[in-house]
Amino acid sequence: MARRKKRKEIFALGNEAVVEGALLAGCTFFGGYPITPSSEIMEIMAARLPKIEDGVFIQLEDEIASMGAVIGASLAGRKVLTATSGPGFSLKQENLGYAIMAETPLVLVNVMRGGPSTGLPTCPAQGDVQQARWGTHGDHPIIVLSASNVQECLDMTVTAFNMAEKYRTPVILLLDEVTAHTREKIEIPNSGEYEVFSRTVPSMPPEWYKPYEETVRGVPPMPPLGSGYRFHTTGLTHDRNGFPTQRPEEVEELVERLHRKIDQFFYDIQLVDTVMTEDADIVVIAYGSVARSAELAVQQARENGIKAGLLKLKTLFPYPRRQQEKVMATAKTLVVPEMNMGQISREVKRVNTGRASVRTINRIDGQIVTPSEILKVIMQG
Amino acid sequence: MNGFTGNEIIHQYLRHNKKFPHVLCPGCGHGIVLGTLIRSIHSLELPKDDVVIVAGIGCSGRLAVYVDFNTVHTTHGRALTFATGIKMANPKLKVIAIMGDGDALSIGGNHLIHAARRNIGITALILNNSIYGMTGGQSSPATPEGAMTMTNPFGQLDKAFDTVELARGAGANYVARGTVFHVKKLEKVLTDAIGRPGFSIVEAITPCHTQFGRKNKYKTPVDMYKWLKSSAMDVERYNELPEDKRAGRMPIGVFVQRDREGFEELYYQRQAKFLEKVAKGGK
């Protein structure tokens, strides 16, 4: 067997790792508008994309236009990325809903900053968790991922693209400022090393094709615009042909399928890492840079003879319910540290339903959650 | 034969699997614009697969659903943003954005000026009926001063946007205005616009007697078409009129004609040069 080619190592920012991941996943289109702390993603894309054949970088007039442009490009067959931060994320919401309804794959990176409003431009925060889930109107599923270190920024970006293409849906990658602006050594996988998934295109003749037909996976094949499959794309509730409808049975069928295509693949979508949870009495549930503080706190707790563990959420939505239930088999206490007033602890409590005691650590002052803060709460039991 | 010339052309482009009838009111001008657009595309001999119609929201936004092209019905005001992504992703496609006056000039005003400034190869077809029709007849940025609308109990207070002047100022390559009464002229400018590189804007004045006419002394569609007939005049003739005679007249025709390359052409050209340099070992 040939020896595996050594991976290239670079010293990179989290935002830079996102770009590496996107290019690895086959992204050839970036549309965006600058906003801190996400701007490096755009700047590096501006330098990198023109070096790829057919790679398109475009700076749009605003966040809304950026979102529209990436949807358009995705409809035309590209793998697309846009990046933003808090206020820009709010502006993108309407078109995000469109992408969900029209089943358009895209990856949206939101490097969170404190809010509300223009808030804390370059301070770490995790205030957009529930906005990512419920920011756009109506009943819809959504995939929200996060990363806690620079290597994960790369890996999770590849995962985000794969999920977007696999399930024909927008995928949101939530980073916090600490992760996005930390510089670490990372390994760039060689091409072919990671699985890269692309959307299924129709194989039937164009006249047989129905753009929103039921399939086994619930995900209809998607041809690029201009390839001979002419159909109507709309944000209105539509029938299997893509035409607007208000018939109750057709409306129900569509919305149910949108949910089902995500729901039946929870095992593929809900990603977590666990650290010493098998016998843990106390489990910390954390995500983003806070998970790194939590990991150190858990190790220190173990050194002090306390059976602590960490459930690190890499997928925030659909919320990894089963994985939490698994740690609750032994854990009597759950500790949820986060840089907001309690946006994931809501989910933790929802799944918990009074079985374990849930303790929260919340910072909203633009400062990170430190290991000692978490350790203090763990030691209190 | 049935006596309707052009009927066969329309049938070639309508969607056979779409449930008709359409949503437009009897007497609405939007259908005339759509027919004109189809004849323009037909005369340019564009293959159906190469045409993408991107539409916004409102009565005009619904036109896309009836025709057998690649059609995208977007969010309100954002047709040009989707169109920009499509054109940049695949410059071979002929992208036409259909918008209403609210779509193009109000919520999408920023996108319109920037698409014009960027000079991206899209044709913006603005269906101006001076009113928000589908939402029930509220003022639009194109509602004339003094006109009555649902949201203007004293008559429209602010001045209407002049699409042509706006587009000219923003740097559009080609700017024209027509009306649904002067169908042949509209078809000519639309064909011209679609056939050109860069960003082109065609404003089609189309009547909404249901929401606009009813409140403004044009009770029937016929009244509205008579108004179009009497107020519109060729821009060349209009320019010769003394200032005091211009009130109430609307110039139609071609206002701006430049031949700059489209943004997407420049981008791909520059990229090709760059890649060539890289291949030769340059930086």
XYZ file of C-alpha atoms in Angstrom:
664
model
C 0.000 0.000 0.000
C 1.258 3.415 -0.872
C 2.130 5.567 2.089
C -0.355 8.282 2.735
C 0.827 11.611 1.483
C 1.807 13.878 4.310
C -0.743 16.565 4.984
C 0.223 20.172 4.445
C 0.420 22.115 7.657
C -0.323 25.807 7.941
C -0.586 28.351 10.687
C -4.038 29.771 10.157
C -6.872 31.861 11.519
C -10.251 30.228 12.049
C -11.627 32.393 9.264
C -8.789 31.260 7.008
C -9.543 27.631 7.800
C -13.122 28.209 6.693
C -11.827 29.258 3.282
C -9.567 26.181 3.078
C -12.514 23.976 3.942
C -14.793 25.645 1.428
C -12.289 25.245 -1.405
C -11.690 21.638 -0.437
C -15.435 21.024 -0.579
C -15.591 22.424 -4.107
C -16.879 25.932 -3.477
C -16.471 28.093 -6.596
C -18.619 31.069 -5.713
C -18.482 33.629 -2.948
C -20.794 36.606 -2.659
C -20.601 38.836 0.371
C -20.426 42.173 2.111
C -17.725 43.016 4.651
C -18.478 42.918 8.369
C -16.242 42.205 11.360
C -15.365 39.724 12.689
C -16.036 37.718 9.515
C -14.259 39.926 6.948
C -11.140 37.764 6.564
C -13.238 35.006 5.027
C -14.255 37.422 2.292
C -10.789 38.911 1.846
C -9.099 35.540 1.507
C -11.806 34.310 -0.842
C -11.211 37.410 -2.974
C -7.588 36.351 -3.349
C -8.153 32.626 -3.757
C -11.227 32.191 -5.930
C -9.938 33.942 -9.067
C -7.082 31.419 -9.088
C -9.529 28.594 -9.606
C -10.978 28.016 -13.025
C -14.471 29.547 -13.099
C -14.036 30.663 -9.514
C -16.193 33.709 -8.906
C -15.775 36.239 -6.160
C -18.138 39.167 -6.005
C -18.552 41.894 -3.432
C -22.170 42.961 -3.425
C -23.826 46.214 -2.372
C -25.273 44.790 0.841
C -25.957 41.656 2.857
C -29.322 41.068 1.234
C -27.806 41.200 -2.225
C -25.063 38.804 -1.116
C -27.632 36.288 -0.030
C -29.626 36.713 -3.259
C -26.490 36.313 -5.366
C -25.373 33.091 -3.702
C -28.862 31.629 -4.086
C -28.839 32.579 -7.774
C -25.398 31.051 -8.253
C -26.438 27.886 -6.455
C -29.463 27.575 -8.724
C -27.030 27.890 -11.620
C -25.136 24.870 -10.269
C -22.361 26.311 -8.118
C -21.332 25.393 -4.605
C -21.630 28.705 -2.822
C -20.488 30.423 0.339
C -21.328 33.678 2.055
C -20.074 34.954 5.385
C -21.380 37.548 7.771
C -21.764 38.583 11.371
C -24.720 39.480 13.658
C -26.433 42.460 11.998
C -25.656 41.076 8.547
C -27.130 37.754 9.560
C -30.359 39.521 10.467
C -30.489 41.079 7.010
C -29.967 37.741 5.319
C -32.887 36.069 7.051
C -35.607 36.648 4.450
C -33.571 35.156 1.651
C -32.452 32.381 3.982
C -36.106 31.429 4.254
C -36.319 31.509 0.464
C -33.381 29.122 0.206
C -35.089 26.729 2.607
C -38.349 26.869 0.661
C -36.742 26.604 -2.764
C -34.356 23.931 -1.440
C -31.200 25.723 -2.487
C -27.896 24.407 -1.122
C -25.631 27.083 0.325
C -23.317 27.616 3.264
C -23.661 30.693 5.432
C -20.947 31.386 7.991
C -21.931 33.692 10.816
C -19.100 34.812 13.050
C -21.176 35.923 15.997
C -20.687 39.221 17.741
C -22.445 40.627 20.771
C -25.816 42.263 20.335
C -28.551 43.279 20.124
C -28.098 45.646 17.183
C -24.581 46.665 16.214
C -23.621 45.569 19.723
C -20.037 44.516 20.310
C -18.334 44.400 16.907
C -15.182 42.494 17.772
C -15.962 40.883 21.096
C -16.740 37.196 21.458
C -20.378 36.243 21.905
C -22.738 33.413 21.091
C -25.892 35.437 20.849
C -27.167 34.251 17.467
C -27.924 30.639 18.315
C -31.671 31.044 18.450
C -31.611 33.511 15.563
C -29.980 30.812 13.483
C -32.798 28.472 14.434
C -35.772 30.821 14.251
C -34.577 33.968 12.464
C -36.685 33.477 9.390
C -40.451 33.089 9.522
C -42.553 29.980 9.251
C -42.111 26.349 10.191
C -38.960 24.902 8.747
C -36.052 22.707 9.687
C -32.538 24.107 9.638
C -29.037 22.736 10.021
C -26.757 24.783 12.278
C -23.178 23.694 12.920
C -20.420 25.162 15.055
C -16.674 24.775 15.528
C -14.514 25.164 18.599
C -11.012 25.347 17.148
C -9.258 26.228 13.923
C -8.926 22.679 12.599
C -12.627 22.200 13.230
C -13.394 25.380 11.287
C -11.956 23.591 8.251
C -13.577 20.246 8.953
C -16.993 21.645 9.776
C -16.982 23.839 6.669
C -16.488 20.724 4.549
C -19.272 19.027 6.520
C -21.512 22.076 6.036
C -21.049 21.931 2.256
C -21.679 18.196 2.223
C -24.881 18.525 4.222
C -26.080 21.473 2.115
C -25.639 19.459 -1.064
C -26.925 16.197 0.361
C -30.109 17.661 1.800
C -30.624 20.566 -0.620
C -30.767 23.118 2.128
C -28.889 26.102 3.500
C -26.470 25.195 6.278
C -25.369 27.744 8.853
C -21.943 27.549 10.451
C -21.869 29.546 13.679
C -18.459 30.634 14.885
C -17.563 32.924 17.733
C -14.942 35.597 17.523
C -12.403 33.610 19.555
C -12.521 30.660 17.180
C -12.540 32.869 14.084
C -9.568 34.964 15.206
C -7.416 32.352 16.882
C -4.315 31.394 14.952
C -3.288 27.743 15.233
C -1.436 25.107 13.308
C -3.810 23.045 11.239
C -3.500 20.218 8.756
C -4.955 20.587 5.314
C -6.211 17.211 4.137
C -5.121 16.078 0.710
C -7.761 16.117 -1.968
C -9.675 12.862 -1.970
C -9.013 12.319 1.704
C -12.309 13.815 2.796
C -15.604 12.722 1.337
C -16.990 15.499 -0.838
C -20.646 15.280 -1.700
C -22.330 17.057 -4.608
C -26.040 17.451 -5.233
C -27.853 14.797 -7.214
C -28.780 15.907 -10.713
C -31.737 14.368 -12.535
C -31.066 11.412 -14.785
C -34.485 11.277 -16.456
C -35.342 13.109 -19.678
C -36.314 16.756 -19.059
C -39.967 16.184 -19.974
C -40.311 13.596 -17.203
C -38.693 15.728 -14.576
C -40.761 17.163 -11.715
C -38.622 19.551 -9.670
C -40.202 18.863 -6.278
C -41.166 15.253 -6.583
C -41.087 12.860 -3.651
C -38.015 10.631 -3.450
C -36.807 7.984 -1.002
C -34.532 10.459 0.754
C -37.140 13.229 0.431
C -34.591 15.230 -1.553
C -35.483 15.812 -5.212
C -32.642 15.930 -7.768
C -31.595 19.438 -8.769
C -30.399 20.398 -12.241
C -28.473 23.635 -12.815
C -30.272 26.459 -14.631
C -29.719 26.258 -18.348
C -29.143 22.513 -18.537
C -32.362 21.697 -20.358
C -34.535 21.112 -17.320
C -36.782 24.147 -17.357
C -38.876 24.646 -14.275
C -40.217 27.276 -11.927
C -38.463 28.111 -8.657
C -40.412 30.098 -6.093
C -40.534 31.016 -2.432
C -44.282 30.483 -2.509
C -45.677 27.190 -1.346
C -45.541 25.084 -4.446
C -46.737 21.786 -5.843
C -44.532 19.019 -7.224
C -44.178 20.918 -10.496
C -42.898 23.978 -8.666
C -46.025 26.033 -9.331
C -47.603 28.086 -6.543
C -50.406 26.322 -4.705
C -52.673 26.939 -1.727
C -54.377 23.555 -1.762
C -54.211 22.249 1.795
C -53.045 18.763 0.827
C -50.259 20.118 -1.394
C -49.154 22.669 1.198
C -48.991 19.973 3.849
C -47.101 17.583 1.610
C -44.396 20.151 0.875
C -43.839 21.363 4.430
C -43.821 17.804 5.737
C -41.267 16.710 3.167
C -39.032 19.686 4.026
C -39.022 18.447 7.620
C -38.765 14.775 6.839
C -35.706 15.083 4.599
C -33.812 16.403 7.636
C -35.563 14.409 10.384
C -34.873 10.982 8.960
C -31.128 11.639 8.815
C -30.507 12.762 12.378
C -27.780 10.139 12.709
C -25.854 11.801 9.897
C -26.565 15.397 10.902
C -26.321 15.528 14.693
C -22.612 15.604 15.426
C -21.102 15.728 18.897
C -17.795 14.931 20.554
C -17.678 13.424 24.012
C -14.899 13.625 26.549
C -15.051 11.228 29.501
C -18.834 11.080 29.593
C -19.166 7.285 30.044
C -19.177 7.399 33.846
C -19.641 11.125 34.411
C -21.734 12.454 37.263
C -21.448 15.969 35.921
C -21.496 16.714 32.209
C -20.692 20.071 30.720
C -22.571 20.776 27.491
C -20.741 23.396 25.449
C -19.965 24.533 21.903
C -17.646 26.936 20.149
C -14.621 28.330 21.982
C -16.415 27.747 25.298
C -16.055 24.005 24.695
C -12.276 24.409 24.874
C -12.518 26.090 28.257
C -14.914 23.346 29.295
C -12.533 20.591 28.230
C -9.759 21.958 30.421
C -12.192 22.404 33.323
C -13.340 18.796 32.965
C -9.749 17.518 33.010
C -8.971 19.570 36.103
C -12.119 18.283 37.785
C -11.046 14.709 37.095
C -7.649 15.485 38.658
C -9.604 16.576 41.706
C -11.425 13.250 41.789
C -14.711 14.504 40.331
C -16.299 12.417 37.596
C -16.859 15.188 35.086
C -17.354 14.889 31.341
C -17.919 17.074 28.290
C -20.557 16.849 25.589
C -19.306 19.123 22.832
C -21.992 20.098 20.363
C -20.773 20.363 16.786
C -24.343 20.418 15.515
C -26.591 22.885 17.335
C -29.738 22.249 15.264
C -31.438 19.867 14.825
C -30.572 19.720 18.526
C -28.707 16.443 19.350
C -31.382 15.208 21.709
C -30.405 11.540 21.750
C -26.788 12.313 22.526
C -27.832 14.407 25.504
C -30.139 11.660 26.728
C -27.251 9.225 26.532
C -25.083 11.279 28.929
C -28.068 11.778 31.227
C -28.024 8.048 31.914
C -25.222 8.682 34.407
C -25.109 12.444 34.862
C -27.123 14.004 37.631
C -25.918 17.499 36.836
C -25.598 19.263 33.507
C -23.566 22.451 33.281
C -24.190 24.723 30.311
C -21.700 27.554 29.899
C -22.287 29.920 27.002
C -21.674 33.500 25.923
C -25.346 34.510 25.942
C -28.302 34.599 28.332
C -29.030 30.913 27.829
C -29.835 30.047 24.232
C -28.656 26.426 24.225
C -29.524 25.817 27.869
C -33.165 26.223 26.726
C -32.684 23.185 24.514
C -30.841 21.307 27.247
C -33.690 21.950 29.683
C -36.284 21.011 27.070
C -34.694 17.586 26.619
C -33.909 17.214 30.316
C -37.514 17.582 31.541
C -36.475 17.686 35.176
C -34.368 14.528 35.232
C -30.989 16.102 36.018
C -30.258 19.477 37.540
C -29.173 22.047 34.966
C -26.753 24.784 35.923
C -25.988 27.596 33.545
C -23.007 29.916 33.224
C -23.789 32.945 31.142
C -21.504 35.738 30.042
C -22.884 38.645 28.062
C -20.101 41.172 28.688
C -18.058 40.431 25.579
C -15.609 38.295 27.563
C -14.796 34.624 27.173
C -15.934 31.951 29.597
C -12.768 30.785 31.382
C -11.925 27.229 32.466
C -11.766 28.308 36.125
C -15.307 29.693 35.981
C -16.586 26.368 34.700
C -14.440 24.412 37.155
C -15.871 26.438 40.033
C -19.406 25.414 39.100
C -18.381 21.776 38.608
C -16.731 21.716 42.054
C -19.944 23.035 43.595
C -21.557 19.890 42.194
C -56.771 30.260 -39.348
C -58.088 32.000 -36.280
C -57.037 35.427 -37.415
C -54.714 36.178 -34.523
C -51.239 36.730 -35.847
C -48.557 35.748 -33.407
C -50.760 33.264 -31.570
C -48.517 30.393 -32.563
C -45.478 32.125 -31.129
C -47.161 32.591 -27.750
C -48.177 28.946 -27.627
C -44.614 27.825 -28.196
C -43.565 29.612 -25.046
C -46.416 28.954 -22.624
C -46.153 26.173 -20.065
C -48.402 23.309 -21.041
C -48.407 21.871 -17.529
C -49.294 25.109 -15.758
C -52.823 25.421 -14.506
C -54.319 28.448 -16.239
C -56.011 30.989 -16.045
C -53.499 33.587 -14.905
C -53.851 35.915 -11.921
C -54.043 39.194 -13.842
C -57.178 41.379 -13.909
C -59.026 41.817 -17.212
C -57.619 44.923 -18.873
C -54.252 44.720 -17.105
C -51.280 45.683 -19.213
C -48.915 43.073 -17.784
C -50.003 40.374 -20.215
C -49.144 42.688 -23.104
C -45.651 43.165 -21.688
C -45.213 39.420 -21.316
C -46.365 38.869 -24.906
C -43.918 41.552 -26.022
C -41.107 39.914 -24.096
C -41.824 36.559 -25.717
C -41.815 38.060 -29.212
C -38.531 39.827 -28.418
C -36.912 36.601 -27.258
C -38.347 34.794 -30.275
C -37.013 37.357 -32.713
C -33.548 37.080 -31.152
C -33.768 33.304 -31.707
C -32.654 32.581 -28.176
C -32.988 28.921 -27.195
C -35.413 28.464 -24.300
C -32.752 26.767 -22.207
C -30.478 29.777 -22.413
C -33.047 32.208 -21.060
C -33.572 32.748 -17.348
C -36.467 34.909 -16.238
C -36.025 36.189 -12.704
C -39.005 37.972 -11.214
C -39.725 39.860 -8.030
C -42.974 39.977 -6.061
C -46.360 41.374 -6.948
C -48.476 41.140 -10.088
C -45.396 41.427 -12.311
C -43.631 38.775 -10.247
C -46.255 36.235 -11.222
C -45.552 36.501 -14.941
C -42.580 34.156 -14.740
C -44.725 31.175 -13.825
C -46.531 31.025 -17.175
C -43.635 30.883 -19.591
C -41.513 27.898 -20.500
C -38.038 29.192 -19.633
C -35.873 28.712 -16.584
C -37.889 30.864 -14.195
C -37.104 32.087 -10.695
C -39.681 33.918 -8.603
C -37.639 35.632 -5.901
C -38.266 37.700 -2.780
C -39.646 41.254 -2.952
C -37.178 43.687 -4.465
C -34.371 41.149 -4.830
C -34.784 39.910 -8.388
C -31.599 41.679 -9.504
C -29.527 40.120 -6.734
C -30.546 36.584 -7.719
C -30.024 37.521 -11.358
C -26.509 38.781 -10.551
C -25.588 35.450 -8.990
C -26.990 33.523 -11.930
C -25.224 35.668 -14.524
C -21.880 35.499 -12.718
C -22.191 31.747 -12.198
C -23.032 31.105 -15.844
C -22.447 34.071 -18.163
C -23.793 32.141 -21.155
C -27.308 32.512 -19.803
C -29.485 35.401 -20.954
C -30.860 36.785 -17.729
C -33.949 38.978 -17.715
C -35.263 40.429 -14.455
C -38.950 41.340 -14.407
C -39.832 43.809 -11.686
C -42.669 46.095 -10.694
C -42.179 49.751 -9.818
C -42.207 48.979 -6.085
C -39.849 46.072 -6.615
C -37.326 47.984 -8.698
C -37.480 51.495 -7.285
C -38.429 51.127 -3.643
C -37.318 47.969 -1.841
C -34.923 47.066 -4.649
C -33.721 50.612 -5.387
C -30.248 49.949 -4.046
C -29.861 46.805 -6.134
C -31.018 48.673 -9.243
C -28.454 51.446 -8.955
C -25.659 49.007 -8.178
C -26.529 46.616 -10.983
C -26.427 49.647 -13.280
C -23.148 50.886 -11.821
C -21.645 47.416 -12.074
C -23.019 47.123 -15.609
C -23.707 43.440 -15.260
C -25.204 41.750 -18.322
C -28.823 41.627 -17.227
C -31.918 43.189 -18.760
C -34.157 44.787 -16.161
C -37.731 44.979 -17.363
C -39.634 47.299 -15.056
C -43.412 47.107 -15.268
C -44.495 50.505 -14.002
C -48.166 50.864 -13.130
C -47.574 53.590 -10.528
C -49.174 51.590 -7.741
C -48.823 48.569 -5.494
C -51.442 46.414 -7.151
C -51.357 43.062 -5.451
C -51.309 44.467 -1.919
C -54.377 46.587 -2.554
C -53.421 49.905 -4.116
C -50.949 51.684 -1.866
C -48.574 54.421 -3.051
C -45.456 53.378 -4.905
C -42.329 55.440 -5.588
C -43.698 55.882 -9.106
C -47.095 57.237 -8.040
C -47.442 60.705 -9.573
C -47.649 63.716 -7.270
C -51.265 64.402 -6.368
C -52.610 60.972 -7.328
C -54.984 59.232 -4.937
C -54.010 55.912 -3.381
C -55.066 53.829 -0.388
C -52.209 55.282 1.661
C -52.581 58.871 0.514
C -55.832 60.379 1.715
C -54.698 63.834 0.565
C -53.158 62.740 -2.691
C -49.541 61.675 -3.180
C -47.290 64.222 -1.476
C -43.834 63.299 -2.730
C -42.630 63.281 -6.288
C -42.478 60.171 -8.416
C -39.161 58.587 -9.287
C -38.092 59.094 -12.863
C -36.733 55.641 -13.701
C -34.915 56.889 -16.766
C -33.030 59.642 -14.957
C -32.210 57.298 -12.088
C -30.842 54.652 -14.448
C -28.888 57.188 -16.452
C -27.286 58.602 -13.324
C -26.391 55.167 -12.034
C -24.592 54.323 -15.273
C -26.804 51.829 -17.070
C -25.645 50.839 -20.534
C -29.018 51.111 -22.160
C -32.163 52.831 -20.934
C -35.499 52.893 -22.724
C -39.146 53.478 -21.931
C -42.225 52.199 -23.706
C -45.900 51.710 -23.040
C -48.299 48.855 -23.576
C -50.285 51.057 -25.923
C -47.257 51.486 -28.201
C -46.578 47.770 -28.419
C -44.390 47.702 -31.530
C -42.081 50.347 -30.101
C -41.912 48.506 -26.812
C -40.978 45.319 -28.616
C -38.269 47.123 -30.537
C -36.568 48.593 -27.476
C -36.922 45.377 -25.515
C -35.334 43.345 -28.309
C -32.586 45.914 -28.519
C -32.007 45.780 -24.759
C -31.873 41.987 -24.516
C -29.529 41.752 -27.475
C -26.926 44.050 -25.945
C -24.053 43.461 -23.551
C -24.062 45.094 -20.132
C -26.924 46.268 -18.001
C -30.053 47.474 -19.743
C -33.257 48.871 -18.352
C -36.594 48.960 -20.131
C -39.424 50.677 -18.342
C -42.802 49.533 -19.606
C -45.674 51.799 -18.616
C -48.610 49.509 -18.004
C -52.000 50.515 -16.626
C -53.626 49.252 -13.431
C -57.206 50.450 -13.669
C -58.257 48.251 -10.745
C -56.099 49.909 -8.131
C -54.873 53.121 -9.753
C -57.433 54.081 -12.395
C -60.486 53.627 -10.204
C -59.303 56.305 -7.789
C -57.859 58.621 -10.397
C -60.553 59.321 -12.974
C -59.636 56.416 -15.242
C -62.476 54.070 -14.378
C -62.063 51.577 -17.217
C -59.109 49.986 -18.936
C -60.053 51.941 -22.061
C -59.693 55.230 -20.161
C -56.229 54.210 -19.129
C -55.129 53.220 -22.624
C -56.506 56.519 -23.931
C -54.368 58.286 -21.346
C -51.292 56.382 -22.515
C -52.101 57.273 -26.098
C -52.488 60.973 -25.372
C -49.640 61.470 -22.921
C -46.785 59.415 -24.375
C -44.653 60.874 -27.148
C -41.316 60.082 -28.726
C -38.404 61.431 -26.750
C -37.038 63.276 -29.799
C -40.288 65.219 -30.172
C -40.510 65.714 -26.434
C -37.056 67.265 -26.317
C -38.092 69.847 -28.914
C -41.092 70.956 -26.859
C -40.748 74.170 -24.882
C -40.577 73.622 -21.128
C -44.117 74.844 -20.445
C -45.663 72.396 -22.907
C -44.033 69.333 -21.321
C -46.376 69.030 -18.343
C -48.433 65.855 -18.508
C -46.414 64.432 -21.411
C -44.318 61.326 -21.053
C -41.307 60.786 -23.313
C -40.836 57.260 -24.647
C -38.029 55.717 -26.695
C -34.313 55.209 -26.125
C -32.636 57.533 -23.619
C -29.205 56.047 -23.039
C -27.183 53.930 -25.382
C -23.649 52.983 -24.399
C -21.675 49.941 -25.383
C -19.549 49.014 -22.456
C -18.712 45.374 -21.799
C -20.685 43.649 -19.125
C -19.189 43.145 -15.660
C -19.189 39.359 -16.077
C -17.219 39.635 -19.344
C -14.618 41.858 -17.704
C -14.365 39.529 -14.717
C -13.790 36.392 -16.753
C -11.388 38.154 -19.139
C -9.310 39.481 -16.294
C -9.369 36.100 -14.582
C -8.210 34.324 -17.762
C -5.272 36.726 -18.065
C -4.436 36.186 -14.427
C -4.553 32.393 -14.762
C -2.368 32.554 -17.846
C 0.197 34.535 -15.888
C 0.051 32.046 -13.026
C 0.514 29.137 -15.453
C 3.650 30.814 -16.769
C 5.002 30.909 -13.267
C 4.229 34.534 -12.477
C 2.602 35.676 -9.309
